[in-house]
Short mmCIF file of C-alpha atoms and ligand atoms in Angstrom, two decimals:
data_model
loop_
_atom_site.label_atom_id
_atom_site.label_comp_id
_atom_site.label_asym_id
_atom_site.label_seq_id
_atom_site.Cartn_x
_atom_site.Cartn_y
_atom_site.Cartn_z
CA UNK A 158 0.00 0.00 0.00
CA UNK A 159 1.41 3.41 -1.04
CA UNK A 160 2.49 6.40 1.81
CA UNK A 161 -0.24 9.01 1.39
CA UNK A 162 -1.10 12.03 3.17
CA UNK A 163 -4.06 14.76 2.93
CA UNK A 164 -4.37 18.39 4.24
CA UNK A 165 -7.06 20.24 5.07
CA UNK A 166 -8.06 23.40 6.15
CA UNK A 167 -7.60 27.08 5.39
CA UNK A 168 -4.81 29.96 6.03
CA UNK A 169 -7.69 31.86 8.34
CA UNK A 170 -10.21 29.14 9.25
CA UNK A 171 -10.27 27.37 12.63
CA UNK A 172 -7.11 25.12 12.23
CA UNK A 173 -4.84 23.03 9.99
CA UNK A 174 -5.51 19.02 9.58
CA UNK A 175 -3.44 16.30 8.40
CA UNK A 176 -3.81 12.45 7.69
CA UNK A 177 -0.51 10.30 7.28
CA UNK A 178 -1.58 6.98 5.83
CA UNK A 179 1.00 4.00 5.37
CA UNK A 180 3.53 4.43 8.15
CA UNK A 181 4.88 1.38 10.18
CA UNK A 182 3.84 -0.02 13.50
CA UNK A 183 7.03 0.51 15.94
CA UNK A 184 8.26 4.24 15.10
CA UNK A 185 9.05 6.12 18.29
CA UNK A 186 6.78 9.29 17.86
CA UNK A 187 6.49 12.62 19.58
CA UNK A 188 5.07 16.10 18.94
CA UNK A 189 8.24 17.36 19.31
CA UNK A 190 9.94 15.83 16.32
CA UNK A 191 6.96 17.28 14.08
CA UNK A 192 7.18 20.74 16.26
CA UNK A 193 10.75 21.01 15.26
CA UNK A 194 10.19 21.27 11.99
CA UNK A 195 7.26 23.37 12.17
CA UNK A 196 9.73 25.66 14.09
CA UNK A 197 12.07 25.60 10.99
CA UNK A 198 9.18 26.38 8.76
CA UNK A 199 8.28 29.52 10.78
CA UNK A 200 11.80 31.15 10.46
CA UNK A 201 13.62 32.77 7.39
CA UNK A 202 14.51 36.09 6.98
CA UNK A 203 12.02 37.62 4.59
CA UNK A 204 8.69 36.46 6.27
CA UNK A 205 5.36 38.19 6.37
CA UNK A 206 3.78 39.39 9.22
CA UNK A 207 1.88 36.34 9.55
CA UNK A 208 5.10 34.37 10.80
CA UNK A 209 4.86 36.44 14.31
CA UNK A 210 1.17 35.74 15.22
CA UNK A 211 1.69 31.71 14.66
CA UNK A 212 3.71 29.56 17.18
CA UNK A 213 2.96 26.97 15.11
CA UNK A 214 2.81 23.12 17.23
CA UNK A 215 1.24 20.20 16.38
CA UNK A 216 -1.56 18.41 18.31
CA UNK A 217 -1.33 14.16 17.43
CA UNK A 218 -4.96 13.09 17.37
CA UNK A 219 -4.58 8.89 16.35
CA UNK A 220 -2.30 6.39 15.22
CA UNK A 221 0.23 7.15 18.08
CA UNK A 222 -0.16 4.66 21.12
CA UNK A 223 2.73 4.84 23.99
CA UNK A 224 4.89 6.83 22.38
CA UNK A 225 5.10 4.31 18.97
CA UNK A 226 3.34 4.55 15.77
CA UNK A 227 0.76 1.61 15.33
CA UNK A 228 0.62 1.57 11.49
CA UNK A 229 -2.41 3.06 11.44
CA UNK A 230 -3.12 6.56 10.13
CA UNK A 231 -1.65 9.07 11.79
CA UNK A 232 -4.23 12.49 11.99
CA UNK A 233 -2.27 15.87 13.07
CA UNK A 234 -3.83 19.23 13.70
CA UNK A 235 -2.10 22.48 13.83
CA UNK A 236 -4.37 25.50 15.26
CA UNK A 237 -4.20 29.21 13.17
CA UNK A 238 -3.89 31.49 15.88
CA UNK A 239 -4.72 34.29 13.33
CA UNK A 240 -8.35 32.82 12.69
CA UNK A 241 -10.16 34.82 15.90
CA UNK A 242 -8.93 38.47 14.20
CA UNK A 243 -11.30 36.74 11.76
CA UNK A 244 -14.13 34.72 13.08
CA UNK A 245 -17.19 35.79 12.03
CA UNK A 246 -16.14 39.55 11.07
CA UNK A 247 -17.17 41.04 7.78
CA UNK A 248 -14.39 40.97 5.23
CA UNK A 249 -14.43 43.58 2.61
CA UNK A 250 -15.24 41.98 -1.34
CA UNK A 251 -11.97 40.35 -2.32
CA UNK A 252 -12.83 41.26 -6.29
CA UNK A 253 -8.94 42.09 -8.44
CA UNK A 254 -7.48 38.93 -8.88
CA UNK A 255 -3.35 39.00 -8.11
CA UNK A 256 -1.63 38.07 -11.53
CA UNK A 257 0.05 34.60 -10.26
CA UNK A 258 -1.78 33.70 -7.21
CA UNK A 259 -4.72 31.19 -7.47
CA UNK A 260 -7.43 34.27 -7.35
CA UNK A 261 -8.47 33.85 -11.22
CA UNK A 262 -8.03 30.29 -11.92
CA UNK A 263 -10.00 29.35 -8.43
CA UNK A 264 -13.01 31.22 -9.17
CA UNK A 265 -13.42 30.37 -12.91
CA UNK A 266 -12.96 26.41 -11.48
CA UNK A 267 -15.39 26.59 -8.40
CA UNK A 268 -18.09 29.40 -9.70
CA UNK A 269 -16.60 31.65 -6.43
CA UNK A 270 -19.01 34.90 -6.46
CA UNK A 271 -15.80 36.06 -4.17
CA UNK A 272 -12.32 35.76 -4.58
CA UNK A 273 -11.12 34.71 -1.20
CA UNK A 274 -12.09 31.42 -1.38
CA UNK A 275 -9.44 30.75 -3.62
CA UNK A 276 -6.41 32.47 -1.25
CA UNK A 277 -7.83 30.57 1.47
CA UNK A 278 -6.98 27.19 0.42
CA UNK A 279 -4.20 28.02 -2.37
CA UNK A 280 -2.50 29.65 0.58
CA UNK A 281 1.42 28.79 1.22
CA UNK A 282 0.01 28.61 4.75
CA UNK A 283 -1.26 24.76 4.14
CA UNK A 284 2.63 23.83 3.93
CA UNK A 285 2.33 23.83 7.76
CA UNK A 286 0.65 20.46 7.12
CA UNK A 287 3.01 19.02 4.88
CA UNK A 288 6.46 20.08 7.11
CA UNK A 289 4.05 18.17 9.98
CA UNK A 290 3.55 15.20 7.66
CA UNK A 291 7.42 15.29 6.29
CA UNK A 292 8.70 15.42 9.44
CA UNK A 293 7.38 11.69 10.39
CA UNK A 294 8.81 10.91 7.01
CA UNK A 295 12.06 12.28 7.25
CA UNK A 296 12.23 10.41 10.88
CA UNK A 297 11.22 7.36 9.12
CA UNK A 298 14.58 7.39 7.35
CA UNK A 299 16.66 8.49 9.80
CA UNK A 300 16.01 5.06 11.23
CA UNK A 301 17.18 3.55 8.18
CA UNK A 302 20.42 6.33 8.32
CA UNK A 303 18.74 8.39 5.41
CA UNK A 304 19.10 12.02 5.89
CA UNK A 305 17.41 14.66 3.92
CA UNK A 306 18.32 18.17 3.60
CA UNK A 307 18.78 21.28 1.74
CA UNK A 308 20.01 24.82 1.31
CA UNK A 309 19.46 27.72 -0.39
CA UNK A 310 21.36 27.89 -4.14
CA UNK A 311 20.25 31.25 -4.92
CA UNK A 312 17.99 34.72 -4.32
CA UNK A 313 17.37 37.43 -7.20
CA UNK A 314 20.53 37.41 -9.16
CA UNK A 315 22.82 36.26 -5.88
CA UNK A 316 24.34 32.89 -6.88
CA UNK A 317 26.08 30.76 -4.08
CA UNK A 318 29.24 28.83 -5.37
CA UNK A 319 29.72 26.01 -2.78
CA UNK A 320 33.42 25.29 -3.51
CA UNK A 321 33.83 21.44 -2.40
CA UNK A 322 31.75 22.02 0.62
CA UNK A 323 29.95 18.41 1.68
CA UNK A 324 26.08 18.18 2.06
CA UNK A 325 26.63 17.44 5.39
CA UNK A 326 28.54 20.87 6.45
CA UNK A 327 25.99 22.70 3.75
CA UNK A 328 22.97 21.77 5.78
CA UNK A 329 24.56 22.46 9.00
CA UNK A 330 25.78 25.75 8.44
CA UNK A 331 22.41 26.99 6.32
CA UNK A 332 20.65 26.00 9.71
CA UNK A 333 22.90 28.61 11.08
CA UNK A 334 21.64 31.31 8.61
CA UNK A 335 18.33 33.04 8.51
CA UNK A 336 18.46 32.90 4.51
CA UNK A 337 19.54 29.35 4.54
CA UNK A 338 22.66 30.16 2.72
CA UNK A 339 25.66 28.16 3.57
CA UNK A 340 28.55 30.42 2.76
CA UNK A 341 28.47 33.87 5.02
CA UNK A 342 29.31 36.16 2.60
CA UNK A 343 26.80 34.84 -0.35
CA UNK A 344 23.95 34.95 2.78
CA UNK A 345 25.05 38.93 3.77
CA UNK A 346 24.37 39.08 -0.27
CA UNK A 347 21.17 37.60 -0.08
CA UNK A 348 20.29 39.42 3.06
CA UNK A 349 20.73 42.91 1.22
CA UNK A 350 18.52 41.44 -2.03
CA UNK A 351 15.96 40.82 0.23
CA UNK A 352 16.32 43.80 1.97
CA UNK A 353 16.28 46.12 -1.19
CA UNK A 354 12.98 43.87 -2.09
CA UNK A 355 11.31 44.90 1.14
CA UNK A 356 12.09 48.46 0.71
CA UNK A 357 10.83 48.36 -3.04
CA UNK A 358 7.53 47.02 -1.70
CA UNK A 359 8.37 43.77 -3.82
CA UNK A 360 9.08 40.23 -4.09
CA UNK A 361 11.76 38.14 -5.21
CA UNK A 362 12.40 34.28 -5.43
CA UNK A 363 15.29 32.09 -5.78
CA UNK A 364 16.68 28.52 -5.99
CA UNK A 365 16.58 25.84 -3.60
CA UNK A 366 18.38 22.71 -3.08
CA UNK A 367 17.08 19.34 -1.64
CA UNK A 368 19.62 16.65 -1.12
CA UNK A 369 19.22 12.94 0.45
CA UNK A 370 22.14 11.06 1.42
CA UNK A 371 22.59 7.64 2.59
CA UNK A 372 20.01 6.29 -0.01
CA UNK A 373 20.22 2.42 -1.02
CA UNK A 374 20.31 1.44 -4.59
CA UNK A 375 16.90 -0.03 -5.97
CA UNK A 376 14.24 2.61 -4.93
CA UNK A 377 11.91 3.56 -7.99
CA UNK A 378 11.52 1.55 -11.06
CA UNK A 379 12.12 1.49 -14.51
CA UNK A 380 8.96 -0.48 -15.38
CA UNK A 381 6.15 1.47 -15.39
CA UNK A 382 5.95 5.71 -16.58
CA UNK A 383 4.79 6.72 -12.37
CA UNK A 384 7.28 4.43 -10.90
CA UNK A 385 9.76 6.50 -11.93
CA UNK A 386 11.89 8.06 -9.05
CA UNK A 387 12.60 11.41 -10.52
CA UNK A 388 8.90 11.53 -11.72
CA UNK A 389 7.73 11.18 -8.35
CA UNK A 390 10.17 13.48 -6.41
CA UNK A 391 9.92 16.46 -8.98
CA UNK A 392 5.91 15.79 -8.95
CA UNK A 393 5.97 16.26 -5.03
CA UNK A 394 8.91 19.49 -5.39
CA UNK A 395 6.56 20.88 -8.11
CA UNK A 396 3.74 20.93 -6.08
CA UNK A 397 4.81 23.41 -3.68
CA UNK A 398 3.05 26.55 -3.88
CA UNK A 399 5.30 29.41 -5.49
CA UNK A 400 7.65 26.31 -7.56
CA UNK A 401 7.77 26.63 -11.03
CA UNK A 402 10.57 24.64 -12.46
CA UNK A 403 12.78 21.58 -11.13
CA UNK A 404 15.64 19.82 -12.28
CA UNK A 405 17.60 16.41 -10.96
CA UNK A 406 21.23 16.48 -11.00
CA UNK A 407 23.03 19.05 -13.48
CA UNK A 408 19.92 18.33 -16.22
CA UNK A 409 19.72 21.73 -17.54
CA UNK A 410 23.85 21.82 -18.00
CA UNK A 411 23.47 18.57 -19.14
CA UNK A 412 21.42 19.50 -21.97
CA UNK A 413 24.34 21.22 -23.32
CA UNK A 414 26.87 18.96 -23.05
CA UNK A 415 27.96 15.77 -25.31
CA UNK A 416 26.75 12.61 -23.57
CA UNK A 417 31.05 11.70 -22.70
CA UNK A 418 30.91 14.63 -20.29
CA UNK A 419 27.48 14.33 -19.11
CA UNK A 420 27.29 10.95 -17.30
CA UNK A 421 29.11 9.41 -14.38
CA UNK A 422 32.04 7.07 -15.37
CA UNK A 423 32.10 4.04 -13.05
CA UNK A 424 35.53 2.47 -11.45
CA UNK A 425 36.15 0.28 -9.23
CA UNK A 426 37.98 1.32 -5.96
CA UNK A 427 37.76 -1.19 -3.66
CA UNK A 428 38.50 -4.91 -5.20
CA UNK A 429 34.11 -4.40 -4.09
CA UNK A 430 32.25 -1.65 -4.59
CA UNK A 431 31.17 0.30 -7.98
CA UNK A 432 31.57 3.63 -7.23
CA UNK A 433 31.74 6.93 -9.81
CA UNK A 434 33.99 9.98 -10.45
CA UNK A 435 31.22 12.80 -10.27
CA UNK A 436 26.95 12.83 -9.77
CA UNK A 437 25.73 14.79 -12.31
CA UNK A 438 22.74 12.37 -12.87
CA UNK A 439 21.71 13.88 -9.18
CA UNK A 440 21.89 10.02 -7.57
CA UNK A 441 18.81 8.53 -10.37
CA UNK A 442 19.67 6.69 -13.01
CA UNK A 443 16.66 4.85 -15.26
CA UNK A 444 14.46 6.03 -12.57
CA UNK A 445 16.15 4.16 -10.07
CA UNK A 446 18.14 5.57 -6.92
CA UNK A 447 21.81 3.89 -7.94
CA UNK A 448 23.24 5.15 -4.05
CA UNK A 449 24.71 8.49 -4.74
CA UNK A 450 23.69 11.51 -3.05
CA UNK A 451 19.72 12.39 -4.83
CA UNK A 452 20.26 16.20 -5.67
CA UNK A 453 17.04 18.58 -6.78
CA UNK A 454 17.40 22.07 -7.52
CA UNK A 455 13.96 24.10 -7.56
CA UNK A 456 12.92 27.42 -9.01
CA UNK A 457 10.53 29.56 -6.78
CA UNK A 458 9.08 32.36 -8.35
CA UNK A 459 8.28 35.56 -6.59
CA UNK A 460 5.77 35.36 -4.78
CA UNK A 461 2.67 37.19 -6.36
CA UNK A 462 1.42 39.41 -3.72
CA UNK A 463 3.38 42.42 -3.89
CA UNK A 464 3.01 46.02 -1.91
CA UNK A 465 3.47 47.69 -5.25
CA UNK A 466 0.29 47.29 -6.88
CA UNK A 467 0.20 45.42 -10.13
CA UNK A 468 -2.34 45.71 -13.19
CA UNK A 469 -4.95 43.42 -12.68
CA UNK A 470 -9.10 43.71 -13.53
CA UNK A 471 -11.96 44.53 -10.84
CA UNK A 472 -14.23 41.53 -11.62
CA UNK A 473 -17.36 43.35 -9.66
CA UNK A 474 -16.83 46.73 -11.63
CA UNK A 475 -15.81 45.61 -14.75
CA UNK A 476 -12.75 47.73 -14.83
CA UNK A 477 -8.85 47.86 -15.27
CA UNK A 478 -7.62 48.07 -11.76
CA UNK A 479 -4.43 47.98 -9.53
CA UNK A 480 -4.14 44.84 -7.54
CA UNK A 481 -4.78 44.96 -3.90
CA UNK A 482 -2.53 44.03 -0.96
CA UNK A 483 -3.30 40.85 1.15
CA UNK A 484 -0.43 40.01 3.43
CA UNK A 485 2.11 38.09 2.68
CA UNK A 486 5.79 37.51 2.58
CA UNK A 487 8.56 39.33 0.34
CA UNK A 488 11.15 36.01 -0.02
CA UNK A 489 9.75 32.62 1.36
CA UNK A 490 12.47 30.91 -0.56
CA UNK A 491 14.50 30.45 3.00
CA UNK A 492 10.89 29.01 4.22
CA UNK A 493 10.84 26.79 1.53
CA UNK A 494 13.54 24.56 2.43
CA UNK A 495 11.88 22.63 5.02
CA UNK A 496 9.17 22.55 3.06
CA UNK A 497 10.28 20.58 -0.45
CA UNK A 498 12.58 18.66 2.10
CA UNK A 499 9.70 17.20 3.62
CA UNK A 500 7.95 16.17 0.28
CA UNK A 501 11.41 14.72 -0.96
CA UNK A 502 11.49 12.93 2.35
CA UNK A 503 7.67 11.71 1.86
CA UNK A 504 8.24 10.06 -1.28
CA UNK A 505 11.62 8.32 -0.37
CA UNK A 506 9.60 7.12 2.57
CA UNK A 507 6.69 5.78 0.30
CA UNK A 508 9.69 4.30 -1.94
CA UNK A 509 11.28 2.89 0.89
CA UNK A 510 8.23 1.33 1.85
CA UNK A 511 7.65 -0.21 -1.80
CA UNK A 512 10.85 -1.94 -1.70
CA UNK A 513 10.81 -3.26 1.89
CA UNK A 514 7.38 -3.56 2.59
CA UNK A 515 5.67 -1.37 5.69
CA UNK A 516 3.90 -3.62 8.41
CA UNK A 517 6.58 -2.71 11.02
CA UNK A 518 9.53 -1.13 11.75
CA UNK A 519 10.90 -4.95 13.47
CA UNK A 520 10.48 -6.31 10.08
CA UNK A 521 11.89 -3.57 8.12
CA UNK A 522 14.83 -3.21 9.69
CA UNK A 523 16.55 -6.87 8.57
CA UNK A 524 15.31 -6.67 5.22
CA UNK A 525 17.10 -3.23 4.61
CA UNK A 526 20.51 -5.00 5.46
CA UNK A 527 19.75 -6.96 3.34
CA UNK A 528 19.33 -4.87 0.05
CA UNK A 529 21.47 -5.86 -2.63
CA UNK A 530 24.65 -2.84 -3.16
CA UNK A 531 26.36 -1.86 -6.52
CA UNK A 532 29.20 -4.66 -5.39
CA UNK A 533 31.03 -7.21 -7.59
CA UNK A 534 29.82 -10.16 -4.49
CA UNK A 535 26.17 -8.58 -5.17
CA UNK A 536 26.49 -8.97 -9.04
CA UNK A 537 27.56 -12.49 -9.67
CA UNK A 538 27.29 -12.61 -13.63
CA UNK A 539 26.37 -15.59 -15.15
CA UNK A 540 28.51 -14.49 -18.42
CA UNK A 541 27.39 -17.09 -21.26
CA UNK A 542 25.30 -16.15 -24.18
CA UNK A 543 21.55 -16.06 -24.04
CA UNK A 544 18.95 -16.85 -25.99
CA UNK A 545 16.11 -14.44 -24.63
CA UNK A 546 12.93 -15.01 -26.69
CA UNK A 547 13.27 -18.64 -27.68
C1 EPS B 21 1.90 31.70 5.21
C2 EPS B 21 0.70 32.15 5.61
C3 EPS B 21 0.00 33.22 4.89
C4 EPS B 21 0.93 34.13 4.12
C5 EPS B 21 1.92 33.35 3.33
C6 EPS B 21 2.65 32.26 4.07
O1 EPS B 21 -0.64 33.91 5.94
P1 EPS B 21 -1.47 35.24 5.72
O2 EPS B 21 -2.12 35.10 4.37
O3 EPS B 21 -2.44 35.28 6.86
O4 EPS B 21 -0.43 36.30 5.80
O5 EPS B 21 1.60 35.01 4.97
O6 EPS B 21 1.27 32.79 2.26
C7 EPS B 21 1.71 33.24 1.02
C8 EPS B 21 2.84 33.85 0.83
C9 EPS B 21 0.78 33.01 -0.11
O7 EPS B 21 1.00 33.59 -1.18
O8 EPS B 21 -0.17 32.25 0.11
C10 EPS B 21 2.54 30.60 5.95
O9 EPS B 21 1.98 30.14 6.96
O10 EPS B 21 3.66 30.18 5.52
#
């Protein structure tokens, strides 16, 4: 049975909800592992006002008995502390749809006679539920030693050149930086883009990047079009509000390149194990994890509510009109790292799942050790001709 999860609930309505479906009996659990990440979501330099009304914490309503996960779903609920400022109070006509939110598109789809609607649930505020959901994920794998993490690449036109800094010290130090950069000069950059984008009552957006280390060979499949590892991780990336393009690995440089510099030349190190000389397939090959590090670079836009009004059209009066502000943040791109980490962590979960199988963690635990490795022992070739289709 596939990992799924749902959200519900809207940026101003009572609370947030959450069902994680698929999880195995035996995982120690706690609030606090989900409220951690919910912390991380909450902080980034760039926020909205929104970020200092909501402590956001998580309340575990089922599937969690004595501390352990039962394999049964696992329903979350996270409060909005904004919603009494808006509990039963008349809200003026929301009417000028913002050019790249949901404002338009929602109301054509659903016949809203109001715009709002549309913000409500569109709203990056429903990412709450997914960090909540990713975070049982992303502890999931940790018991399995896969980590999942990520960084900021880029903001406006500031670029970040990592040098031959490992994931490992990347996510570390972007922890310690309140744009999620990892190198201190390239953040103070980022930090002064952002702050220029305040001032110009703007937005900006940037690139972020999701890494997973520690991940066993075999995950995904070849076999079938939505088996495919890369299609399911850049599905889940992509469908973060504000993401508009993703790539695996160096694709886009790829595309330039003649296929001799594009792909990872094996060797053997060890009398053992296959290892490679670079990663530019990003740790997928034929849709399959093959044990390097799975690297996915995303494109946030800028987010489309901006103090400076844009053109837009008053839908109640018929007329051209200038956009109106709803509040919102300038550059949630240091936001949005716990965020896609959580979906990449959700679907290596559900992938982990597929190859072990998910009744319990007891079972799951022997069968990883078990998982075949890109070794000569693992590969015994038979090496005599063969006569496929006889
Ligand atoms: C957000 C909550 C929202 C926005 C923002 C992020 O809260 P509110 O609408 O009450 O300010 O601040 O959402 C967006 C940027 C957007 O375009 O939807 C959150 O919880 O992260």
């Amino acid at each position: 049975m596939p990992l799924r999860f749902l959200t519900a609930g809207e940026s101003h309505g009572p609370s947030l909800t959450a069902i994680l479906d698929g999880i195995p009996a035996g995982l120690p659990l706690t609030a606090d592992i989900i409220n951690k990440e919910l912390a991380r979501r909450q902080q980034g330099y760039g926020s909205g006002g929104r970020m200092k009304i909501e402590k956001d914490t998580v309340q575990i309503l089922g599937g969690v008995m004595g501390g352990e996960t039962t394999g049964a779903p696992i329903a979350l609920l996270v409060p909005n502390d904004d919603h009494v400022k808006w509990k039963g109070k008349a809200i003026e006509p929301m009417t000028a749809p913002r050019p790249g939110h949901a404002d338009l598109t929602g109301a054509v789809k659903y016949g809203y006679k109001d715009l709002r609607p549309a913000l409500e649930r569109a709203s990056a505020r429903e990412t709450a539920m997914r960090v909540a959901a990713g975070a049982m994920c992303r502890h999931f794998l940790a018991q399995f030693g896969i980590v999942v993490g990520g960084y900021v690449s880029s903001i406006g036109e500031v670029q970040t050149d990592f040098g031959d800094m490992p994931y490992a010290e990347r996510f570390t130090r972007a922890e310690e930086s309140d744009v999620r950069c990892p190198v201190e000069t390239t953040a103070n950059q980022m930090r002064v883009e952002i702050e220029k984008t305040i001032h110009g009552k703007n937005t900006l957006g940037g690139v972020i990047e999701i890494v997973a280390l520690n991940v066993p060979v075999g995950l995904g499949s070849f076999v079938q079009w939505d088996r495919r590892l890369e299609a399911k991780l850049t599905h889940a990336v992509m469908s973060v509000q504000a993401i508009k393009g993703v790539e695996v690995g160096d694709a886009f440089e790829n595309a330039r390149l003649p296929g001799t510099e594009a792909h990872d030349a094996m060797q053997l190190v060890t009398r053992n194990s296959v290892t490679r000389t670079s990663n530019r397939a990003g740790g997928i090959e034929g849709g399959i994890s093959n044990g390097q590090p799975i690297v996915i670079r995303a494109a946030m836009k800028p987010i489309a509510t901006t103090l400076t009004p844009q053109q837009t059209v008053d839908l109640a009066s018929g007329e051209n009109a200038p956009t109106k502000y709803e509040r919102s943040d300038f550059c949630p791109v240091p936001r949005a790292v716990p965020i896609l980490e959580s979906m990449v962590a959700f679907v290596l979960a559900d992938a982990l799942l597929e190859k072990l199988g998910g009744d319990s963690m007891s079972e799951m635990k022997p069968r990883f050790e078990t998982l075949r490795k890109a070794t000569l022992e693992d590969l015994p070739m038979d090496n005599f001709p063969h006569v496929f289709w006889e």
